[in-house]
Tab-separated table of C-alpha atoms in Angstrom:
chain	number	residue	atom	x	y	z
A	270	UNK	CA	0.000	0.000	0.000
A	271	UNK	CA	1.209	3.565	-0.998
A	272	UNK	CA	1.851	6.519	1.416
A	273	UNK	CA	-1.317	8.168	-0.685
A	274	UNK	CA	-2.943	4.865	0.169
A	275	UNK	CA	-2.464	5.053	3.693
A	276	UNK	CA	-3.664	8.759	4.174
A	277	UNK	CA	-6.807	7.905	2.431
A	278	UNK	CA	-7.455	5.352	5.344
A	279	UNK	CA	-6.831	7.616	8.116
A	280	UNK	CA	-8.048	11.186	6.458
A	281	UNK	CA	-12.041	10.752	7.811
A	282	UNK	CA	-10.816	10.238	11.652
A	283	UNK	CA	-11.474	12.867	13.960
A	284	UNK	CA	-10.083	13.187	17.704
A	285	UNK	CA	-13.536	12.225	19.057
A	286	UNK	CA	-12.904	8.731	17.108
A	287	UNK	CA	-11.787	6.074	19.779
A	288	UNK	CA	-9.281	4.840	17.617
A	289	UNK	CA	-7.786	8.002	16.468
A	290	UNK	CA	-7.879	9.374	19.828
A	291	UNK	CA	-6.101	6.299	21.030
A	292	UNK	CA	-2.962	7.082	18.729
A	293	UNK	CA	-3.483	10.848	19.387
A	294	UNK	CA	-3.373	10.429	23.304
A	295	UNK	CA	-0.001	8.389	23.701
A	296	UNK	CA	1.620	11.769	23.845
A	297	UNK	CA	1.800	13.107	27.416
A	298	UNK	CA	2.324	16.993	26.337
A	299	UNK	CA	-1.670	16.591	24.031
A	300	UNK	CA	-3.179	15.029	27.206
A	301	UNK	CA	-1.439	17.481	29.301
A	302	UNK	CA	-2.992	20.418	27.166
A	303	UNK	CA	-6.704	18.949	26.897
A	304	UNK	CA	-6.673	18.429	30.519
A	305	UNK	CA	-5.448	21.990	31.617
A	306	UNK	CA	-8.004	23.253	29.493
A	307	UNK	CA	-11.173	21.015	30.428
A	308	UNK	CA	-9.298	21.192	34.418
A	309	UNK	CA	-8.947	24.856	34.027
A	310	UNK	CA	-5.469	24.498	35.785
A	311	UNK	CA	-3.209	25.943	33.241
A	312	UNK	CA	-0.038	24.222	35.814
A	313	UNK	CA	-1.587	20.566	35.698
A	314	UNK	CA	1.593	18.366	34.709
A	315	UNK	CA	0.841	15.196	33.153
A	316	UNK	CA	3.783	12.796	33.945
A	317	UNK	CA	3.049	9.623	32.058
A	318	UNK	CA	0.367	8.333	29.525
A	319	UNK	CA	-1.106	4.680	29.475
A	320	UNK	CA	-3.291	3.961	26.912
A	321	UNK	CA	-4.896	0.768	25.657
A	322	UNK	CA	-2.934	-0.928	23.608
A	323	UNK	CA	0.470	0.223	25.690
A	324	UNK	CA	2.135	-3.231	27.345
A	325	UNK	CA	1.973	-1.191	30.645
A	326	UNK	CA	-1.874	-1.169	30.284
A	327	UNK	CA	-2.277	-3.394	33.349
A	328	UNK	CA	-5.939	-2.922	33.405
A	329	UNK	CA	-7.121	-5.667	31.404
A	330	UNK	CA	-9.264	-5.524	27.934
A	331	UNK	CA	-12.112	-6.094	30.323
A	332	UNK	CA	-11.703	-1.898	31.550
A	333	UNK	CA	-11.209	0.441	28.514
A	334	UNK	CA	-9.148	3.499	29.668
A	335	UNK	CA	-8.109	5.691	26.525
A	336	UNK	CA	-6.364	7.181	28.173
A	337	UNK	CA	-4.894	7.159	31.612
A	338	UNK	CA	-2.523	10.295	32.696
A	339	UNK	CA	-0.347	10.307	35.638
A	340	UNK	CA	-0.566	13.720	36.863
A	341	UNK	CA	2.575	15.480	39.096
A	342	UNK	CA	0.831	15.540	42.347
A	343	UNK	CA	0.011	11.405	41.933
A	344	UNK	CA	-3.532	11.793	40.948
A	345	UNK	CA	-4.786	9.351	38.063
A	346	UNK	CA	-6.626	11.030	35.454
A	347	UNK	CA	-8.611	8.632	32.858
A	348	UNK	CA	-9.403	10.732	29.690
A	349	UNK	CA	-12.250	8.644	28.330
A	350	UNK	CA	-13.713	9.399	24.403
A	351	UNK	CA	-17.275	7.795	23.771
A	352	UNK	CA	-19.379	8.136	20.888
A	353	UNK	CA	-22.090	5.629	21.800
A	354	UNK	CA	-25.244	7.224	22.381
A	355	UNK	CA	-26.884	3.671	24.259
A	356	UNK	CA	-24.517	3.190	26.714
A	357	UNK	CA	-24.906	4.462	30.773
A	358	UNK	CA	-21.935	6.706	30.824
A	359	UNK	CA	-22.451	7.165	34.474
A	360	UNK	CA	-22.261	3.966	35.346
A	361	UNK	CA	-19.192	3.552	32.797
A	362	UNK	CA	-17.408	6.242	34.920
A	363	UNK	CA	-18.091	5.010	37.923
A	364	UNK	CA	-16.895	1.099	36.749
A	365	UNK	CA	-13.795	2.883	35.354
A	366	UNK	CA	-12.611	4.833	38.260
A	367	UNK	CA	-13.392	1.769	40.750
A	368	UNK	CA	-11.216	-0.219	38.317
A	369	UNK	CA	-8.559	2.338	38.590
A	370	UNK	CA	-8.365	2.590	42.160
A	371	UNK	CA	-8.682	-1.346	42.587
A	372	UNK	CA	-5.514	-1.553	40.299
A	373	UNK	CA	-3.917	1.228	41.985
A	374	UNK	CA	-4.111	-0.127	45.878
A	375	UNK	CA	-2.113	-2.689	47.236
A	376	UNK	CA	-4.083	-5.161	49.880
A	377	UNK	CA	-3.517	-4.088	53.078
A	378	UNK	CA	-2.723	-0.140	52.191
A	379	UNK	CA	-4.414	2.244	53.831
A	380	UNK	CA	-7.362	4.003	52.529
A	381	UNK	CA	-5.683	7.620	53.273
A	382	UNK	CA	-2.993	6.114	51.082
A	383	UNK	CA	-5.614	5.861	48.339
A	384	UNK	CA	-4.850	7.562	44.605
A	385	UNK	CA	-7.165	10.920	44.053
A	386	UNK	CA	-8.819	9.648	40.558
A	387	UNK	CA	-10.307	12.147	38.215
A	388	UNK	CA	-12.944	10.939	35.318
A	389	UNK	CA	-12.762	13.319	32.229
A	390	UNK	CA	-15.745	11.951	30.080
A	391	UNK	CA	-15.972	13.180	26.757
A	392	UNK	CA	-19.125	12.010	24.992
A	393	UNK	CA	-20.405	13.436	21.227
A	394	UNK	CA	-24.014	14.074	23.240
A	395	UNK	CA	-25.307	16.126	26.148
A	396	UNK	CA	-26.802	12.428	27.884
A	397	UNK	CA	-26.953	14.816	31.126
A	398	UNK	CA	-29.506	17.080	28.876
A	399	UNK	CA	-28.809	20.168	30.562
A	400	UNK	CA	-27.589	22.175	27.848
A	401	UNK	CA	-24.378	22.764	29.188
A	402	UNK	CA	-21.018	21.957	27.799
A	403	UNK	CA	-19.318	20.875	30.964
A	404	UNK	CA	-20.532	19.007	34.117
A	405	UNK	CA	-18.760	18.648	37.242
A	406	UNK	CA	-20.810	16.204	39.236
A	407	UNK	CA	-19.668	16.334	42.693
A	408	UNK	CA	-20.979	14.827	46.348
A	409	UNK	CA	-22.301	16.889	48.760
A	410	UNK	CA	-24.147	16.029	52.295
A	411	UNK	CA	-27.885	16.209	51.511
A	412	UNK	CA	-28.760	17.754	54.480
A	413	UNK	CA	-27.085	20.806	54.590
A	414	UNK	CA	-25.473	21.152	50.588
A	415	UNK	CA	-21.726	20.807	52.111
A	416	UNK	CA	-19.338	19.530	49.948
A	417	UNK	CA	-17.641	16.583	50.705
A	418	UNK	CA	-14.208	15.430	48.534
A	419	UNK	CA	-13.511	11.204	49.065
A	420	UNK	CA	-10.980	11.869	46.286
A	421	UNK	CA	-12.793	11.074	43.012
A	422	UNK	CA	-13.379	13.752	40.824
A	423	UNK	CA	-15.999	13.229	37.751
A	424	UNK	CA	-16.025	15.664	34.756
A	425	UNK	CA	-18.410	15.574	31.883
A	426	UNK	CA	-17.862	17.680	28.467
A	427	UNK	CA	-19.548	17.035	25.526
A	428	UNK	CA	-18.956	18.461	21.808
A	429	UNK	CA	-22.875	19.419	21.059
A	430	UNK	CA	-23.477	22.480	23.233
A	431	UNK	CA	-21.246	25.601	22.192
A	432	UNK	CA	-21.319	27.972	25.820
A	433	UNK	CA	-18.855	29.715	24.496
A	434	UNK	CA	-16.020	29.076	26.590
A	435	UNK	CA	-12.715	28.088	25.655
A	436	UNK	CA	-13.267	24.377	26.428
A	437	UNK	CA	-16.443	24.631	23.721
A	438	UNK	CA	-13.462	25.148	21.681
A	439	UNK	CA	-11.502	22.404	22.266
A	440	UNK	CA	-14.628	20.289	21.920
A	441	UNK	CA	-15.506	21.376	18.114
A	442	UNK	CA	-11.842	20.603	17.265
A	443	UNK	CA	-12.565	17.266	18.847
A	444	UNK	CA	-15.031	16.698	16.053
A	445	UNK	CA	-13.115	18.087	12.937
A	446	UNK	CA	-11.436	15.966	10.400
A	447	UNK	CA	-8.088	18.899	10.557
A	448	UNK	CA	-7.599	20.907	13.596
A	449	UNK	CA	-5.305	24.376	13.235
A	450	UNK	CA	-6.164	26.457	16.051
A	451	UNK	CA	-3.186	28.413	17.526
A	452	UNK	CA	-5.024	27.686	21.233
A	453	UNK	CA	-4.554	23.754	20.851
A	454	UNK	CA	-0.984	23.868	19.669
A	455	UNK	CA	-0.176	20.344	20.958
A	456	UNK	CA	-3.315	18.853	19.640
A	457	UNK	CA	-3.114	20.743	16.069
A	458	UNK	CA	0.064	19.565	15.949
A	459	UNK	CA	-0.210	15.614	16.575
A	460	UNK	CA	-3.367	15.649	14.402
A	461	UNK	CA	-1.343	17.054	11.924
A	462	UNK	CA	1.259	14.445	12.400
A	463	UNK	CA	-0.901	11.392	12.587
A	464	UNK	CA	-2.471	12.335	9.363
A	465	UNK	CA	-0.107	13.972	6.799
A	466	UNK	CA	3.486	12.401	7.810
A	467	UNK	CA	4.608	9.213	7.315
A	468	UNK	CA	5.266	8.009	10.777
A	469	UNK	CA	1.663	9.128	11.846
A	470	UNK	CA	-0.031	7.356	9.075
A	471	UNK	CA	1.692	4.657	9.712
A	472	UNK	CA	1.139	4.184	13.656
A	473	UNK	CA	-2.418	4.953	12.671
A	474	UNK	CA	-2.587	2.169	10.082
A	475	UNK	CA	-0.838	-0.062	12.298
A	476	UNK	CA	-3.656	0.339	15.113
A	477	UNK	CA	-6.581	0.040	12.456
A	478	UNK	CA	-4.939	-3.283	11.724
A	479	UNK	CA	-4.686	-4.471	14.791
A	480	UNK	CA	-8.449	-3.802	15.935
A	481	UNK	CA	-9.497	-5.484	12.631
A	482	UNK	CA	-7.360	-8.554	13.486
A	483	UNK	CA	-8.873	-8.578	16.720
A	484	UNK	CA	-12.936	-7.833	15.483
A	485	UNK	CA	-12.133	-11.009	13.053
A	486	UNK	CA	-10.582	-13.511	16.226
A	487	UNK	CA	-13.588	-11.780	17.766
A	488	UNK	CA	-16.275	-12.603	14.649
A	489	UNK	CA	-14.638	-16.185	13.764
A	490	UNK	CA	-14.906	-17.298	17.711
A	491	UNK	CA	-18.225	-15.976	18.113
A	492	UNK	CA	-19.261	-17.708	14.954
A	493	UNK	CA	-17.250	-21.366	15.512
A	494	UNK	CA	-19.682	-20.883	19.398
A	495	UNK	CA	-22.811	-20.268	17.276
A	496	UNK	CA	-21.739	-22.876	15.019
A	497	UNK	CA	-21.432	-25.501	17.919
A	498	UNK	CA	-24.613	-24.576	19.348
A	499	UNK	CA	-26.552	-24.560	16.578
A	500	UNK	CA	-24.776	-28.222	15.080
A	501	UNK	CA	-25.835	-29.211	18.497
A	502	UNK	CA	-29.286	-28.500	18.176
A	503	UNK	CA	-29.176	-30.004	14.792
A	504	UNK	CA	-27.374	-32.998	15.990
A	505	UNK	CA	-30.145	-33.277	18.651
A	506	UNK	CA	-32.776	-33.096	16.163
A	507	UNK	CA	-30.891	-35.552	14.014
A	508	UNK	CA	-30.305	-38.308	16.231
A	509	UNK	CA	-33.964	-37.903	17.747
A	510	UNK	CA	-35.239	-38.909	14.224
A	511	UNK	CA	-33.131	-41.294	13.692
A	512	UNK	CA	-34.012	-42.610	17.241
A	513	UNK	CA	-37.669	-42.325	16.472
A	514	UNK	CA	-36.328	-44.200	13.174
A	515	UNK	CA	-34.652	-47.257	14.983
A	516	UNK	CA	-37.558	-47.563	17.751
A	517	UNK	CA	-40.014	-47.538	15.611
A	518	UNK	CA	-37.742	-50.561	13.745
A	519	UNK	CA	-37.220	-52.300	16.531
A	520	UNK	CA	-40.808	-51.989	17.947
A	521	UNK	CA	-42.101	-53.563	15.085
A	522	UNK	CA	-39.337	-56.084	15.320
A	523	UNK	CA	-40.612	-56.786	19.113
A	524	UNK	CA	-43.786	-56.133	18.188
A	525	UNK	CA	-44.078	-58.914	15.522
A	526	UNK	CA	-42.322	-61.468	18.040
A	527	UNK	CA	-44.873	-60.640	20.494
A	528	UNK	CA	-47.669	-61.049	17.955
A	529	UNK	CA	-46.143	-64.363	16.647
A	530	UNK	CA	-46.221	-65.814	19.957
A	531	UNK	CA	-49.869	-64.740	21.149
A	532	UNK	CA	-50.775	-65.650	17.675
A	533	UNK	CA	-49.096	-69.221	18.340
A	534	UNK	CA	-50.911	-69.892	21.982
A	535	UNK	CA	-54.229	-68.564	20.552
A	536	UNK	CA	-53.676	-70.938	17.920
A	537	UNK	CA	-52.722	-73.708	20.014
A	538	UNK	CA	-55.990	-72.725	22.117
A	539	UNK	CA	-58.160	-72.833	19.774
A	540	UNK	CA	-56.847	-76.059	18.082
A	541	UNK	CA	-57.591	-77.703	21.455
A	542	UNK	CA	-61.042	-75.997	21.639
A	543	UNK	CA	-61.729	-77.670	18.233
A	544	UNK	CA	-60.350	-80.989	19.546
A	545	UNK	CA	-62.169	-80.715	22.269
A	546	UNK	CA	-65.794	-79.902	20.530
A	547	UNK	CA	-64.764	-82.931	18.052
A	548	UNK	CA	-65.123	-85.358	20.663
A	549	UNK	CA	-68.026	-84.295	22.567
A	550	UNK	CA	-69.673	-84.259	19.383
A	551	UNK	CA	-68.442	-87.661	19.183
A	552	UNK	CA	-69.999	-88.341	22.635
A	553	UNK	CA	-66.965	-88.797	24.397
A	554	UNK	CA	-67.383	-88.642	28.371
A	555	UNK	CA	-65.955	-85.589	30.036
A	556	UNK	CA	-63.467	-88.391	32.008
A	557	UNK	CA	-62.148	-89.648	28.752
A	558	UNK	CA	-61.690	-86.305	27.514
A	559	UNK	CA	-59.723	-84.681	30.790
A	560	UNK	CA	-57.720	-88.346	30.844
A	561	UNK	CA	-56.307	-87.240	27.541
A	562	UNK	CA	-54.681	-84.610	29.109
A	563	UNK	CA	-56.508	-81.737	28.658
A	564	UNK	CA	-58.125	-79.295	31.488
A	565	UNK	CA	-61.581	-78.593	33.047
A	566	UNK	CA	-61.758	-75.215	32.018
A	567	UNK	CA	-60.608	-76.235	28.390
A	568	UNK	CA	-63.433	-78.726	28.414
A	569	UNK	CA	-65.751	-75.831	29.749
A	570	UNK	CA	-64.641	-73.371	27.030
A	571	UNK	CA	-65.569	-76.255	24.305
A	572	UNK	CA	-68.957	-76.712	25.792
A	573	UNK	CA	-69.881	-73.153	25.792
A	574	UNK	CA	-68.630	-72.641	22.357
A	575	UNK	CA	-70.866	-75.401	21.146
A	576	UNK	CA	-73.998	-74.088	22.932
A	577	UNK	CA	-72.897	-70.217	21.677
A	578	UNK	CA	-73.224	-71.861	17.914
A	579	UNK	CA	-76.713	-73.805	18.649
């Protein structure tokens, strides 16, 4: 594939896209200016950057953090990008900053010793539906409004409402294909980078290919489990007509047996009825008759037979 080639792949991504944003992140000095910006701290100091795919993600796949900033005071700041519109962001925040503070804590440690965590939640929609561009969503004591600070921090933007403010700003570039504004130097910059030089492109193409690898493990184990279910189900069906098949085989099979037996003793029955009729006919005595070996209730049977026919 061409240079040109590669461009065209990565030319429709915009900041706001998870995996553009995941490439644009892993640079401590962009985080450092979005979060100064959306923190309104203009010292913050972002020491370190962990982002998905980095081998010192030690998270787990299970948590997506896009991107996790190591601030200079020790605070943990997740930068999270989401576009989905059905998902409970709140609840997402909440999962990701437990995550982070789970990961972050040692067993025994004490809960003094516990990391501040900020949540900066960027989401394409106002969910909160406040028309505001920025929510800080903090916990107070219900009964008298007093703040009180257990060391998480939760900040929603989205890109939808323009206030006005400088952070409105940042959000439209979030949502444009080519960002040059002289405010967002950092993040003009890597945009730039990731989308007209060769290096860039490349890191870009290099993380499209590796979530399409991964959607196709994804697709081809999801199918070979739909696949075994539904071969199961057929199997089941299978074999229960070919049981149905077989039993129905082998109760005729039985079935005749048992016919050709009852068929044989009714036979035999009868024959002896007949036998028996023969010789009373005949005027044979009942003695004579039971001396030949056959039974009373034989000889009975006979006797009512003939009387039945008279």
């Amino acid at each position: 594939m061409t240079f040109e080639e590669k461009k065209e792949r990565v030319e429709g991504f915009r900041p706001i896209d998870d995996v553009f944003f995941e490439v644009l992140a892993d640079d401590k000095e962009v985080c450092q200016e979005i979060l100064r910006t959306i923190l309104e701290d203009k010292a913050l100091i972002v020491e370190e950057v962990i982002v998905q795919r980095s081998l010192k993600n030690i998270y787990g796949r299970s948590v997506r953090l896009d991107a996790l900033c190591i601030l200079g005071d020790g605070a943990k700041c997740n930068i999270e990008v989401q576009r989905a519109h059905s998902d409970d962001h709140l609840k997402r925040a909440r999962y990701n900053a437990a995550s982070i503070v789970t990961k972050s804590t040692e067993p025994g440690e004490r809960f003094e010793n516990v990391p501040r965590v900020i949540i900066v939640y960027i989401s394409e929609r106002d969910f909160l539906g406040y028309g505001r561009t920025i929510y800080h969503i903090d916990k107070v004591i219900r009964e008298n409004g007093e703040p009180v600070d257990d060391g998480l921090q939760e900040v929603f933007v989205n890109t939808c409402i323009d206030d006005g403010t400088e952070i409105a700003d940042l959000m439209r570039c979030f949502m444009q294909q080519e960002v040059h504004d002289p405010r967002f130097p950092k993040l003009s910059s890597r945009v730039y980078y990731l989308k007209e030089e060769e290096g860039g492109v490349a890191a870009m193409c290099e993380i499209m290919e590796k979530y399409m690898s991964e959607a196709k493990a994804a697709g081809i184990k999801e199918g070979k489990e739909v696949g075994m279910k539904e071969g199961k189900a057929a199997g089941i069906k299978e074999g229960k007509e070919v049981g149905m098949k077989e039993g129905k085989a082998a109760g005729i099979k039985e079935g005749k047996e048992v016919g050709m037996k009852e068929g044989k003793a009714a036979g035999i029955k009868e024959g002896k009825r007949q036998a028996i009729c023969r010789m009373i006919k005949k005027e044979f005595d009942k003695q004579t008759i039971l001396d030949l070996g056959y039974t009373e209730f034989e000889y009975e049977e006979a006797k009512e037979s003939i009387s039945a026919s008279v």
